mmCIF file with all atom_site columns, C-alpha atoms and ligand atoms in Angstrom:
data_model
loop_
_atom_site.group_PDB
_atom_site.id
_atom_site.type_symbol
_atom_site.label_atom_id
_atom_site.label_alt_id
_atom_site.label_comp_id
_atom_site.label_asym_id
_atom_site.label_entity_id
_atom_site.label_seq_id
_atom_site.pdbx_PDB_ins_code
_atom_site.Cartn_x
_atom_site.Cartn_y
_atom_site.Cartn_z
_atom_site.occupancy
_atom_site.B_iso_or_equiv
_atom_site.pdbx_formal_charge
_atom_site.auth_seq_id
_atom_site.auth_comp_id
_atom_site.auth_asym_id
_atom_site.auth_atom_id
_atom_site.pdbx_PDB_model_num
ATOM   1   C  CA  . MET S 1 1   ? -21.076 38.306  23.727  1.00 59.00 ? 6    MET S CA  1
ATOM   2   C  CA  . GLN S 1 2   ? -22.002 36.418  20.368  1.00 63.00 ? 7    GLN S CA  1
ATOM   3   C  CA  . THR S 1 3   ? -19.815 37.595  17.654  1.00 66.00 ? 8    THR S CA  1
ATOM   4   C  CA  . PRO S 1 4   ? -22.722 39.010  14.797  1.00 72.00 ? 9    PRO S CA  1
ATOM   5   C  CA  . ARG S 1 5   ? -22.952 36.386  11.654  1.00 73.00 ? 10   ARG S CA  1
ATOM   6   C  CA  . PRO S 1 6   ? -21.331 37.810  8.661   1.00 75.00 ? 11   PRO S CA  1
ATOM   7   C  CA  . ARG S 1 7   ? -24.359 38.990  6.511   1.00 81.00 ? 12   ARG S CA  1
ATOM   8   C  CA  . LEU S 1 8   ? -24.243 37.143  2.723   1.00 80.00 ? 13   LEU S CA  1
ATOM   9   C  CA  . SER S 1 9   ? -25.448 39.307  -0.313  1.00 83.00 ? 14   SER S CA  1
ATOM   10  C  CA  . LEU S 1 10  ? -28.584 38.661  -2.396  1.00 82.00 ? 15   LEU S CA  1
ATOM   11  C  CA  . ALA S 1 11  ? -25.817 37.388  -5.098  1.00 78.00 ? 16   ALA S CA  1
ATOM   12  C  CA  . GLU S 1 12  ? -24.046 35.414  -2.350  1.00 78.00 ? 17   GLU S CA  1
ATOM   13  C  CA  . ARG S 1 13  ? -27.290 33.592  -1.477  1.00 82.00 ? 18   ARG S CA  1
ATOM   14  C  CA  . LEU S 1 14  ? -28.335 33.007  -4.902  1.00 84.00 ? 19   LEU S CA  1
ATOM   15  C  CA  . TYR S 1 15  ? -25.251 30.764  -5.375  1.00 86.00 ? 20   TYR S CA  1
ATOM   16  C  CA  . LEU S 1 16  ? -25.100 32.011  -8.955  1.00 88.00 ? 21   LEU S CA  1
ATOM   17  C  CA  . PRO S 1 17  ? -21.623 33.788  -9.017  1.00 88.00 ? 22   PRO S CA  1
ATOM   18  C  CA  . GLN S 1 18  ? -20.126 30.568  -7.369  1.00 90.00 ? 23   GLN S CA  1
ATOM   19  C  CA  . ILE S 1 19  ? -21.959 28.121  -9.781  1.00 93.00 ? 24   ILE S CA  1
ATOM   20  C  CA  . VAL S 1 20  ? -20.429 30.707  -12.769 1.00 94.00 ? 25   VAL S CA  1
ATOM   21  C  CA  . ASP S 1 21  ? -16.833 30.747  -11.083 1.00 94.00 ? 26   ASP S CA  1
ATOM   22  C  CA  . GLY S 1 22  ? -16.602 27.138  -10.906 1.00 95.00 ? 27   GLY S CA  1
ATOM   23  C  CA  . VAL S 1 23  ? -17.570 26.297  -14.467 1.00 97.00 ? 28   VAL S CA  1
ATOM   24  C  CA  . ALA S 1 24  ? -15.270 28.632  -15.528 1.00 97.00 ? 29   ALA S CA  1
ATOM   25  C  CA  . VAL S 1 25  ? -12.420 26.941  -13.913 1.00 97.00 ? 30   VAL S CA  1
ATOM   26  C  CA  . THR S 1 26  ? -13.198 23.954  -14.853 1.00 96.00 ? 31   THR S CA  1
ATOM   27  C  CA  . THR S 1 27  ? -14.068 25.013  -18.741 1.00 97.00 ? 32   THR S CA  1
ATOM   28  C  CA  . ARG S 1 28  ? -10.351 26.777  -18.297 1.00 96.00 ? 33   ARG S CA  1
ATOM   29  C  CA  . HIS S 1 29  ? -8.553  23.567  -17.204 1.00 95.00 ? 34   HIS S CA  1
ATOM   30  C  CA  . PHE S 1 30  ? -10.309 21.438  -19.903 1.00 95.00 ? 35   PHE S CA  1
ATOM   31  C  CA  . VAL S 1 31  ? -9.613  24.060  -22.865 1.00 96.00 ? 36   VAL S CA  1
ATOM   32  C  CA  . ARG S 1 32  ? -6.156  23.873  -21.619 1.00 96.00 ? 37   ARG S CA  1
ATOM   33  C  CA  . ASN S 1 33  ? -5.518  20.209  -21.234 1.00 94.00 ? 38   ASN S CA  1
ATOM   34  C  CA  . LEU S 1 34  ? -7.561  19.622  -24.350 1.00 94.00 ? 39   LEU S CA  1
ATOM   35  C  CA  . THR S 1 35  ? -5.179  22.184  -26.304 1.00 95.00 ? 40   THR S CA  1
ATOM   36  C  CA  . LEU S 1 36  ? -1.557  20.938  -24.852 1.00 94.00 ? 41   LEU S CA  1
ATOM   37  C  CA  . HIS S 1 37  ? -2.832  17.361  -25.257 1.00 91.00 ? 42   HIS S CA  1
ATOM   38  C  CA  . THR S 1 38  ? -3.545  17.823  -28.983 1.00 93.00 ? 43   THR S CA  1
ATOM   39  C  CA  . LEU S 1 39  ? -0.394  19.795  -29.427 1.00 94.00 ? 44   LEU S CA  1
ATOM   40  C  CA  . HIS S 1 40  ? 1.939   17.091  -27.920 1.00 91.00 ? 45   HIS S CA  1
ATOM   41  C  CA  . LEU S 1 41  ? 0.191   14.376  -30.548 1.00 91.00 ? 46   LEU S CA  1
ATOM   42  C  CA  . PHE S 1 42  ? 2.096   16.882  -33.452 1.00 92.00 ? 47   PHE S CA  1
ATOM   43  C  CA  . GLY S 1 43  ? 5.436   17.333  -30.798 1.00 91.00 ? 48   GLY S CA  1
ATOM   44  C  CA  . LEU S 1 44  ? 4.659   20.668  -30.272 1.00 91.00 ? 49   LEU S CA  1
ATOM   45  C  CA  . ALA S 1 45  ? 4.407   22.600  -26.566 1.00 89.00 ? 50   ALA S CA  1
ATOM   46  C  CA  . ARG S 1 46  ? 6.133   19.386  -25.149 1.00 86.00 ? 51   ARG S CA  1
ATOM   47  C  CA  . ASP S 1 47  ? 7.901   21.612  -22.543 1.00 89.00 ? 52   ASP S CA  1
ATOM   48  C  CA  . LYS S 1 48  ? 4.330   22.329  -21.099 1.00 89.00 ? 53   LYS S CA  1
ATOM   49  C  CA  . ARG S 1 49  ? 2.732   19.597  -18.744 1.00 86.00 ? 54   ARG S CA  1
ATOM   50  C  CA  . ALA S 1 50  ? -0.985  18.688  -19.250 1.00 87.00 ? 55   ALA S CA  1
ATOM   51  C  CA  . ALA S 1 51  ? -2.949  17.108  -16.545 1.00 85.00 ? 56   ALA S CA  1
ATOM   52  C  CA  . VAL S 1 52  ? -2.782  13.320  -16.810 1.00 79.00 ? 57   VAL S CA  1
ATOM   53  C  CA  . THR S 1 53  ? -5.149  10.568  -15.100 1.00 80.00 ? 58   THR S CA  1
ATOM   54  C  CA  . THR S 1 54  ? -3.183  7.311   -14.432 1.00 78.00 ? 59   THR S CA  1
ATOM   55  C  CA  . GLN S 1 55  ? -5.655  4.580   -15.564 1.00 73.00 ? 60   GLN S CA  1
ATOM   56  C  CA  . TYR S 1 56  ? -5.003  2.358   -12.256 1.00 70.00 ? 61   TYR S CA  1
ATOM   57  C  CA  . PRO S 1 57  ? -4.354  -0.025  -12.059 1.00 66.00 ? 62   PRO S CA  1
ATOM   58  C  CA  . GLU S 1 58  ? -3.911  -0.986  -15.553 1.00 69.00 ? 63   GLU S CA  1
ATOM   59  C  CA  . GLU S 1 59  ? -1.550  2.154   -15.437 1.00 75.00 ? 64   GLU S CA  1
ATOM   60  C  CA  . ARG S 1 60  ? 1.319   2.243   -13.111 1.00 76.00 ? 65   ARG S CA  1
ATOM   61  C  CA  . LYS S 1 61  ? 2.551   5.152   -11.012 1.00 76.00 ? 66   LYS S CA  1
ATOM   62  C  CA  . VAL S 1 62  ? 5.922   5.925   -10.228 1.00 78.00 ? 67   VAL S CA  1
ATOM   63  C  CA  . TYR S 1 63  ? 6.683   5.830   -6.440  1.00 82.00 ? 68   TYR S CA  1
ATOM   64  C  CA  . SER S 1 64  ? 8.957   7.818   -4.952  1.00 83.00 ? 69   SER S CA  1
ATOM   65  C  CA  . GLU S 1 65  ? 12.322  6.210   -3.610  1.00 83.00 ? 70   GLU S CA  1
ATOM   66  C  CA  . GLY S 1 66  ? 11.255  6.757   0.073   1.00 84.00 ? 71   GLY S CA  1
ATOM   67  C  CA  . TYR S 1 67  ? 7.610   5.162   -0.596  1.00 88.00 ? 72   TYR S CA  1
ATOM   68  C  CA  . ARG S 1 68  ? 6.734   2.758   2.347   1.00 89.00 ? 73   ARG S CA  1
ATOM   69  C  CA  . GLY S 1 69  ? 3.600   0.943   1.191   1.00 88.00 ? 74   GLY S CA  1
ATOM   70  C  CA  . SER S 1 70  ? 3.499   -2.568  2.508   1.00 92.00 ? 75   SER S CA  1
ATOM   71  C  CA  . HIS S 1 71  ? 5.254   -4.557  4.905   1.00 96.00 ? 76   HIS S CA  1
ATOM   72  C  CA  . ARG S 1 72  ? 7.238   -7.974  4.375   1.00 96.00 ? 77   ARG S CA  1
ATOM   73  C  CA  . LEU S 1 73  ? 8.742   -10.622 6.963   1.00 97.00 ? 78   LEU S CA  1
ATOM   74  C  CA  . THR S 1 74  ? 12.670  -10.772 5.852   1.00 97.00 ? 79   THR S CA  1
ATOM   75  C  CA  . LEU S 1 75  ? 14.386  -14.147 5.322   1.00 96.00 ? 80   LEU S CA  1
ATOM   76  C  CA  . GLU S 1 76  ? 17.625  -16.008 6.607   1.00 94.00 ? 81   GLU S CA  1
ATOM   77  C  CA  . PRO S 1 77  ? 19.900  -17.115 3.959   1.00 94.00 ? 82   PRO S CA  1
ATOM   78  C  CA  . ASP S 1 78  ? 18.341  -20.516 3.804   1.00 91.00 ? 83   ASP S CA  1
ATOM   79  C  CA  . GLY S 1 79  ? 15.161  -18.975 3.341   1.00 93.00 ? 84   GLY S CA  1
ATOM   80  C  CA  . ALA S 1 80  ? 13.835  -19.357 6.900   1.00 93.00 ? 85   ALA S CA  1
ATOM   81  C  CA  . VAL S 1 81  ? 11.667  -16.706 8.637   1.00 95.00 ? 86   VAL S CA  1
ATOM   82  C  CA  . ARG S 1 82  ? 14.109  -14.514 10.389  1.00 95.00 ? 87   ARG S CA  1
ATOM   83  C  CA  . CYS S 1 83  ? 11.503  -13.111 12.867  1.00 96.00 ? 88   CYS S CA  1
ATOM   84  C  CA  . THR S 1 84  ? 11.804  -14.758 16.392  1.00 94.00 ? 89   THR S CA  1
ATOM   85  C  CA  . ALA S 1 85  ? 8.473   -13.877 18.018  1.00 96.00 ? 90   ALA S CA  1
ATOM   86  C  CA  . CYS S 1 86  ? 9.891   -11.550 20.663  1.00 96.00 ? 91   CYS S CA  1
ATOM   87  C  CA  . PHE S 1 87  ? 6.632   -9.504  20.540  1.00 97.00 ? 92   PHE S CA  1
ATOM   88  C  CA  . LEU S 1 88  ? 8.080   -6.058  20.242  1.00 98.00 ? 93   LEU S CA  1
ATOM   89  C  CA  . CYS S 1 89  ? 6.771   -4.982  17.017  1.00 98.00 ? 94   CYS S CA  1
ATOM   90  C  CA  . ALA S 1 90  ? 3.246   -5.942  17.845  1.00 98.00 ? 95   ALA S CA  1
ATOM   91  C  CA  . THR S 1 91  ? 3.845   -4.147  21.570  1.00 98.00 ? 96   THR S CA  1
ATOM   92  C  CA  . ALA S 1 92  ? 5.098   -1.041  19.584  1.00 98.00 ? 97   ALA S CA  1
ATOM   93  C  CA  . CYS S 1 93  ? 2.007   -1.163  16.932  1.00 98.00 ? 98   CYS S CA  1
ATOM   94  C  CA  . PRO S 1 94  ? -0.135  1.635   17.879  1.00 98.00 ? 99   PRO S CA  1
ATOM   95  C  CA  . ALA S 1 95  ? -3.085  -0.086  16.096  1.00 97.00 ? 100  ALA S CA  1
ATOM   96  C  CA  . LYS S 1 96  ? -2.557  -3.182  17.653  1.00 97.00 ? 101  LYS S CA  1
ATOM   97  C  CA  . CYS S 1 97  ? -2.953  -4.867  14.126  1.00 97.00 ? 102  CYS S CA  1
ATOM   98  C  CA  . ILE S 1 98  ? 0.125   -7.472  14.505  1.00 98.00 ? 103  ILE S CA  1
ATOM   99  C  CA  . HIS S 1 99  ? -1.071  -10.656 15.623  1.00 97.00 ? 104  HIS S CA  1
ATOM   100 C  CA  . ILE S 1 100 ? 1.850   -13.522 16.816  1.00 97.00 ? 105  ILE S CA  1
ATOM   101 C  CA  . GLU S 1 101 ? 1.478   -16.848 17.683  1.00 97.00 ? 106  GLU S CA  1
ATOM   102 C  CA  . ALA S 1 102 ? 4.987   -18.084 19.308  1.00 96.00 ? 107  ALA S CA  1
ATOM   103 C  CA  . GLY S 1 103 ? 6.404   -21.478 18.722  1.00 94.00 ? 108  GLY S CA  1
ATOM   104 C  CA  . GLU S 1 104 ? 9.442   -23.722 20.138  1.00 92.00 ? 109  GLU S CA  1
ATOM   105 C  CA  . HIS S 1 105 ? 12.039  -23.547 17.119  1.00 86.00 ? 110  HIS S CA  1
ATOM   106 C  CA  . PRO S 1 106 ? 13.476  -27.228 16.558  1.00 85.00 ? 111  PRO S CA  1
ATOM   107 C  CA  . ASP S 1 107 ? 16.757  -25.506 16.602  1.00 83.00 ? 112  ASP S CA  1
ATOM   108 C  CA  . PRO S 1 108 ? 17.983  -25.175 20.000  1.00 84.00 ? 113  PRO S CA  1
ATOM   109 C  CA  . GLN S 1 109 ? 20.021  -22.288 19.122  1.00 83.00 ? 114  GLN S CA  1
ATOM   110 C  CA  . ILE S 1 110 ? 17.198  -20.471 17.952  1.00 83.00 ? 115  ILE S CA  1
ATOM   111 C  CA  . GLU S 1 111 ? 14.249  -20.130 20.943  1.00 87.00 ? 116  GLU S CA  1
ATOM   112 C  CA  . LYS S 1 112 ? 11.343  -19.232 19.212  1.00 92.00 ? 117  LYS S CA  1
ATOM   113 C  CA  . TYR S 1 113 ? 9.639   -18.708 15.913  1.00 94.00 ? 118  TYR S CA  1
ATOM   114 C  CA  . PRO S 1 114 ? 6.606   -17.299 14.705  1.00 96.00 ? 119  PRO S CA  1
ATOM   115 C  CA  . VAL S 1 115 ? 3.742   -20.095 14.132  1.00 96.00 ? 120  VAL S CA  1
ATOM   116 C  CA  . ARG S 1 116 ? 1.392   -17.425 13.015  1.00 96.00 ? 121  ARG S CA  1
ATOM   117 C  CA  . TYR S 1 117 ? 2.070   -13.934 12.177  1.00 97.00 ? 122  TYR S CA  1
ATOM   118 C  CA  . GLU S 1 118 ? -0.758  -11.661 10.496  1.00 97.00 ? 123  GLU S CA  1
ATOM   119 C  CA  . ILE S 1 119 ? -1.259  -8.297  9.951   1.00 97.00 ? 124  ILE S CA  1
ATOM   120 C  CA  . ASP S 1 120 ? -4.970  -6.814  9.675   1.00 96.00 ? 125  ASP S CA  1
ATOM   121 C  CA  . THR S 1 121 ? -4.250  -4.141  7.271   1.00 94.00 ? 126  THR S CA  1
ATOM   122 C  CA  . LEU S 1 122 ? -7.554  -2.784  7.519   1.00 94.00 ? 127  LEU S CA  1
ATOM   123 C  CA  . GLN S 1 123 ? -6.542  -1.415  11.060  1.00 95.00 ? 128  GLN S CA  1
ATOM   124 C  CA  . CYS S 1 124 ? -2.819  -0.534  10.043  1.00 96.00 ? 129  CYS S CA  1
ATOM   125 C  CA  . ILE S 1 125 ? -1.852  2.560   9.645   1.00 95.00 ? 130  ILE S CA  1
ATOM   126 C  CA  . TYR S 1 126 ? 1.321   2.449   8.034   1.00 95.00 ? 131  TYR S CA  1
ATOM   127 C  CA  . CYS S 1 127 ? 3.304   4.039   10.725  1.00 95.00 ? 132  CYS S CA  1
ATOM   128 C  CA  . GLY S 1 128 ? 6.210   2.327   10.368  1.00 96.00 ? 133  GLY S CA  1
ATOM   129 C  CA  . MET S 1 129 ? 6.415   1.763   14.512  1.00 97.00 ? 134  MET S CA  1
ATOM   130 C  CA  . CYS S 1 130 ? 7.063   -2.049  14.010  1.00 98.00 ? 135  CYS S CA  1
ATOM   131 C  CA  . VAL S 1 131 ? 10.007  -1.541  11.548  1.00 97.00 ? 136  VAL S CA  1
ATOM   132 C  CA  . GLU S 1 132 ? 11.317  0.760   13.956  1.00 97.00 ? 137  GLU S CA  1
ATOM   133 C  CA  . ALA S 1 133 ? 10.883  -1.460  17.223  1.00 98.00 ? 138  ALA S CA  1
ATOM   134 C  CA  . CYS S 1 134 ? 12.352  -4.936  15.489  1.00 98.00 ? 139  CYS S CA  1
ATOM   135 C  CA  . PRO S 1 135 ? 15.721  -5.702  17.308  1.00 96.00 ? 140  PRO S CA  1
ATOM   136 C  CA  . CYS S 1 136 ? 16.362  -8.277  14.305  1.00 94.00 ? 141  CYS S CA  1
ATOM   137 C  CA  . ASP S 1 137 ? 15.973  -6.284  11.084  1.00 97.00 ? 142  ASP S CA  1
ATOM   138 C  CA  . ALA S 1 138 ? 12.823  -9.136  10.569  1.00 97.00 ? 143  ALA S CA  1
ATOM   139 C  CA  . ILE S 1 139 ? 10.227  -6.838  9.335   1.00 98.00 ? 144  ILE S CA  1
ATOM   140 C  CA  . ARG S 1 140 ? 10.340  -3.977  6.970   1.00 97.00 ? 145  ARG S CA  1
ATOM   141 C  CA  . MET S 1 141 ? 8.078   -1.449  4.559   1.00 95.00 ? 146  MET S CA  1
ATOM   142 C  CA  . ASP S 1 142 ? 10.448  -1.233  1.747   1.00 91.00 ? 147  ASP S CA  1
ATOM   143 C  CA  . THR S 1 143 ? 8.643   -3.187  -0.955  1.00 89.00 ? 148  THR S CA  1
ATOM   144 C  CA  . TYR S 1 144 ? 7.515   -0.013  -3.007  1.00 85.00 ? 149  TYR S CA  1
ATOM   145 C  CA  . VAL S 1 145 ? 4.114   -1.723  -3.070  1.00 85.00 ? 150  VAL S CA  1
ATOM   146 C  CA  . HIS S 1 146 ? 1.054   0.145   -1.950  1.00 83.00 ? 151  HIS S CA  1
ATOM   147 C  CA  . PRO S 1 147 ? -1.196  -2.019  0.135   1.00 83.00 ? 152  PRO S CA  1
ATOM   148 C  CA  . ARG S 1 148 ? -4.031  -4.055  -1.583  1.00 79.00 ? 153  ARG S CA  1
ATOM   149 C  CA  . LEU S 1 149 ? -7.172  -2.055  -1.528  1.00 78.00 ? 154  LEU S CA  1
ATOM   150 C  CA  . TRP S 1 150 ? -9.686  -4.239  -2.837  1.00 78.00 ? 155  TRP S CA  1
ATOM   151 C  CA  . GLY S 1 151 ? -11.339 -7.420  -1.182  1.00 82.00 ? 156  GLY S CA  1
ATOM   152 C  CA  . TYR S 1 152 ? -15.029 -8.591  -0.248  1.00 84.00 ? 157  TYR S CA  1
ATOM   153 C  CA  . ARG S 1 153 ? -14.316 -10.015 3.127   1.00 88.00 ? 158  ARG S CA  1
ATOM   154 C  CA  . ARG S 1 154 ? -12.176 -8.874  6.085   1.00 89.00 ? 159  ARG S CA  1
ATOM   155 C  CA  . GLU S 1 155 ? -9.886  -11.918 5.862   1.00 89.00 ? 160  GLU S CA  1
ATOM   156 C  CA  . ASP S 1 156 ? -8.877  -10.442 2.504   1.00 87.00 ? 161  ASP S CA  1
ATOM   157 C  CA  . PHE S 1 157 ? -7.233  -7.492  4.140   1.00 91.00 ? 162  PHE S CA  1
ATOM   158 C  CA  . ILE S 1 158 ? -4.991  -9.680  6.597   1.00 93.00 ? 163  ILE S CA  1
ATOM   159 C  CA  . GLU S 1 159 ? -1.505  -10.539 5.363   1.00 94.00 ? 164  GLU S CA  1
ATOM   160 C  CA  . THR S 1 160 ? -0.502  -13.724 6.434   1.00 95.00 ? 165  THR S CA  1
ATOM   161 C  CA  . LYS S 1 161 ? 3.131   -14.903 7.336   1.00 96.00 ? 166  LYS S CA  1
ATOM   162 C  CA  . ALA S 1 162 ? 3.459   -16.576 4.313   1.00 95.00 ? 167  ALA S CA  1
ATOM   163 C  CA  . VAL S 1 163 ? 2.465   -13.840 2.558   1.00 93.00 ? 168  VAL S CA  1
ATOM   164 C  CA  . LEU S 1 164 ? 4.945   -11.484 3.971   1.00 96.00 ? 169  LEU S CA  1
ATOM   165 C  CA  . MET S 1 165 ? 7.628   -13.774 3.443   1.00 96.00 ? 170  MET S CA  1
ATOM   166 C  CA  . GLU S 1 166 ? 6.820   -14.227 -0.115  1.00 94.00 ? 171  GLU S CA  1
ATOM   167 C  CA  . ARG S 1 167 ? 6.888   -10.499 -0.826  1.00 94.00 ? 172  ARG S CA  1
ATOM   168 C  CA  . SER S 1 168 ? 10.847  -11.022 0.291   1.00 96.00 ? 173  SER S CA  1
ATOM   169 C  CA  . ARG S 1 169 ? 11.152  -13.456 -1.915  1.00 95.00 ? 174  ARG S CA  1
ATOM   170 C  CA  . VAL S 1 170 ? 10.192  -12.252 -4.966  1.00 94.00 ? 175  VAL S CA  1
ATOM   171 C  CA  . LEU S 1 171 ? 12.011  -9.259  -4.155  1.00 93.00 ? 176  LEU S CA  1
ATOM   172 C  CA  . GLN S 1 172 ? 15.230  -11.170 -3.978  1.00 93.00 ? 177  GLN S CA  1
ATOM   173 C  CA  . GLU S 1 173 ? 14.443  -13.052 -7.015  1.00 94.00 ? 178  GLU S CA  1
ATOM   174 C  CA  . ARG S 1 174 ? 12.825  -10.687 -9.106  1.00 94.00 ? 179  ARG S CA  1
ATOM   175 C  CA  . GLY S 1 175 ? 13.117  -7.102  -7.933  1.00 90.00 ? 180  GLY S CA  1
ATOM   176 C  CA  . ARG S 1 176 ? 10.548  -4.674  -6.954  1.00 86.00 ? 181  ARG S CA  1
ATOM   177 C  CA  . ASP S 1 177 ? 8.968   -4.417  -10.125 1.00 87.00 ? 182  ASP S CA  1
ATOM   178 C  CA  . ALA S 1 178 ? 7.517   -7.888  -9.757  1.00 91.00 ? 183  ALA S CA  1
ATOM   179 C  CA  . LEU S 1 179 ? 6.177   -7.249  -6.558  1.00 89.00 ? 184  LEU S CA  1
ATOM   180 C  CA  . MET S 1 180 ? 3.330   -5.088  -8.394  1.00 86.00 ? 185  MET S CA  1
ATOM   181 C  CA  . GLU S 1 181 ? 3.192   -7.119  -11.833 1.00 86.00 ? 186  GLU S CA  1
ATOM   182 C  CA  . ASP S 1 182 ? 2.214   -9.717  -9.322  1.00 87.00 ? 187  ASP S CA  1
ATOM   183 C  CA  . MET S 1 183 ? -0.397  -7.799  -7.407  1.00 83.00 ? 188  MET S CA  1
ATOM   184 C  CA  . GLN S 1 184 ? -1.853  -6.429  -10.482 1.00 80.00 ? 189  GLN S CA  1
ATOM   185 C  CA  . ARG S 1 185 ? -2.195  -9.827  -12.182 1.00 83.00 ? 190  ARG S CA  1
ATOM   186 C  CA  . PHE S 1 186 ? -3.426  -11.124 -9.347  1.00 82.00 ? 191  PHE S CA  1
ATOM   187 C  CA  . TYR S 1 187 ? -6.231  -8.095  -9.228  1.00 79.00 ? 192  TYR S CA  1
ATOM   188 C  CA  . ALA S 1 188 ? -7.250  -8.277  -12.957 1.00 78.00 ? 193  ALA S CA  1
ATOM   189 C  CA  . GLN S 1 189 ? -7.638  -12.317 -12.160 1.00 78.00 ? 194  GLN S CA  1
ATOM   190 C  CA  . GLY S 1 190 ? -10.270 -11.326 -9.396  1.00 71.00 ? 195  GLY S CA  1
ATOM   191 C  CA  . GLY S 1 191 ? -8.581  -10.832 -6.215  1.00 64.00 ? 196  GLY S CA  1
ATOM   192 C  CA  . GLY S 1 192 ? -9.846  -12.612 -3.053  1.00 58.00 ? 197  GLY S CA  1
ATOM   193 C  CA  . ALA S 1 193 ? -7.693  -13.820 -0.577  1.00 57.00 ? 198  ALA S CA  1
ATOM   194 C  CA  . LEU S 1 194 ? -3.529  -13.290 -1.040  1.00 58.00 ? 199  LEU S CA  1
ATOM   195 C  CA  . PRO S 1 195 ? -2.408  -16.601 -1.839  1.00 57.00 ? 200  PRO S CA  1
ATOM   196 C  CA  . ALA S 1 196 ? 0.128   -18.624 0.049   1.00 52.00 ? 201  ALA S CA  1
ATOM   197 C  CA  . ASP S 1 197 ? 2.936   -19.476 -1.472  1.00 44.00 ? 202  ASP S CA  1
ATOM   198 C  CA  . PRO S 1 198 ? 3.306   -23.356 -0.814  1.00 37.00 ? 203  PRO S CA  1
ATOM   199 C  CA  . GLN S 1 199 ? 6.982   -23.459 -1.162  1.00 38.00 ? 204  GLN S CA  1
ATOM   200 C  CA  . ILE S 1 200 ? 7.486   -20.794 2.186   1.00 38.00 ? 205  ILE S CA  1
ATOM   201 C  CA  . ALA S 1 201 ? 5.149   -23.176 4.336   1.00 38.00 ? 206  ALA S CA  1
ATOM   202 C  CA  . PRO S 1 202 ? 4.718   -26.454 3.336   1.00 32.00 ? 207  PRO S CA  1
ATOM   203 C  CA  . PRO S 1 203 ? 1.970   -28.278 5.307   1.00 29.00 ? 208  PRO S CA  1
ATOM   204 C  CA  . GLY S 1 204 ? 3.864   -29.827 8.319   1.00 30.00 ? 209  GLY S CA  1
ATOM   205 C  CA  . ASP S 1 205 ? 7.117   -27.732 8.076   1.00 38.00 ? 210  ASP S CA  1
ATOM   206 C  CA  . ALA S 1 206 ? 7.607   -27.040 11.709  1.00 35.00 ? 211  ALA S CA  1
ATOM   207 C  CA  . THR S 1 207 ? 9.581   -23.759 11.025  1.00 42.00 ? 212  THR S CA  1
ATOM   208 C  CA  . GLY S 1 208 ? 6.997   -22.248 8.496   1.00 45.00 ? 213  GLY S CA  1
ATOM   209 C  CA  . ALA S 1 209 ? 9.964   -21.525 6.826   1.00 47.00 ? 214  ALA S CA  1
HETATM 210 S  S1  . SF4 I 2 .   ? 2.775   0.186   10.274  1.00 83.54 ? 1168 SF4 I S1  1
HETATM 211 FE FE1 . SF4 I 2 .   ? 2.233   0.953   12.188  1.00 83.54 ? 1168 SF4 I FE1 1
HETATM 212 S  S2  . SF4 I 2 .   ? -0.069  0.390   12.649  1.00 83.54 ? 1168 SF4 I S2  1
HETATM 213 FE FE2 . SF4 I 2 .   ? 1.016   -0.784  10.917  1.00 83.54 ? 1168 SF4 I FE2 1
HETATM 214 S  S3  . SF4 I 2 .   ? 1.670   -2.833  11.643  1.00 83.54 ? 1168 SF4 I S3  1
HETATM 215 FE FE3 . SF4 I 2 .   ? 3.489   -1.483  11.725  1.00 83.54 ? 1168 SF4 I FE3 1
HETATM 216 S  S4  . SF4 I 2 .   ? 3.255   -0.542  13.750  1.00 83.54 ? 1168 SF4 I S4  1
HETATM 217 FE FE4 . SF4 I 2 .   ? 1.221   -1.181  13.497  1.00 83.54 ? 1168 SF4 I FE4 1
HETATM 218 S  S1  . SF4 I 2 .   ? 9.074   -9.022  13.391  1.00 83.54 ? 1169 SF4 I S1  1
HETATM 219 FE FE1 . SF4 I 2 .   ? 10.457  -8.096  14.662  1.00 83.54 ? 1169 SF4 I FE1 1
HETATM 220 S  S2  . SF4 I 2 .   ? 9.905   -7.474  16.427  1.00 83.54 ? 1169 SF4 I S2  1
HETATM 221 FE FE2 . SF4 I 2 .   ? 8.250   -8.310  15.752  1.00 83.54 ? 1169 SF4 I FE2 1
HETATM 222 S  S3  . SF4 I 2 .   ? 7.962   -10.108 16.759  1.00 83.54 ? 1169 SF4 I S3  1
HETATM 223 FE FE3 . SF4 I 2 .   ? 9.611   -10.686 14.753  1.00 83.54 ? 1169 SF4 I FE3 1
HETATM 224 S  S4  . SF4 I 2 .   ? 11.518  -10.287 15.757  1.00 83.54 ? 1169 SF4 I S4  1
HETATM 225 FE FE4 . SF4 I 2 .   ? 10.099  -9.346  17.270  1.00 83.54 ? 1169 SF4 I FE4 1
#
C-alpha cells in the first residue's frame, strides 16, 4: 500500500514564507557581523567572534596538528630516497593512484629503488593506507600542506618522485611553513606543473637521489 504524500498548504506552495525566512536569516547574520566587526575596530566586544572569510590563497588557514594533506617521500641521511620500491603502498592503495617503476640499485646492499614514483592526486582519496602499508617509513603525509587544487591539465596533478622528495627536504631544512609559502608563491606565479628539484633528481643520476 502506498504512503499518501503530505499535502502542502497554499502558503507552502507559494514558497513565500520560506523566502522571507531565508532573507531574515541572511539579514540577521549580516547585521550581527557588521555590528561586531565595527565594535572590534574600536576594541569593543572582542570576546564575541564575528564570522570571518579567509581570503585564500593570500591568507593562510591554521591547520590542526592532525592534518594530513599531502604526501612526501622520506630521505636517508645522505638525501637519497628511502623507498625500496616494494610496491606495498601501491598494492594497499584503494584508489590505485600510486605508480612505481622499480630499478636495480647500484649499491649491492640495497636491492631496489623507485626509478619512477608518482601519485595521481586527482584519484587519491587521502586515506593514508599507503603510509600504513609502508614497512620502511618511506612515505608520510605529515606536511601540513593541503593538496594542490589548481591546474589546467591532468599532468599538473601528478606528483612525481622529485616533487615528493623535495617536500621532505624543504620540511627538514626550512620547516613546515616553508612548504605552504612555496606553494602559495608558485600559485601566485601562475601554477602549472610542479617544478622538479634538479638537486634531487639530477639527469643521469642512477638513484634519482
Ligand atoms: S592516501 Fe590513500 S588513495 Fe591516496 S595514495 Fe595513499 S593509499 Fe592511495
Ligand atoms: S613507499 Fe614504502 S611501501 Fe611504497 S614502495 Fe616505497 S618502501 Fe614500499
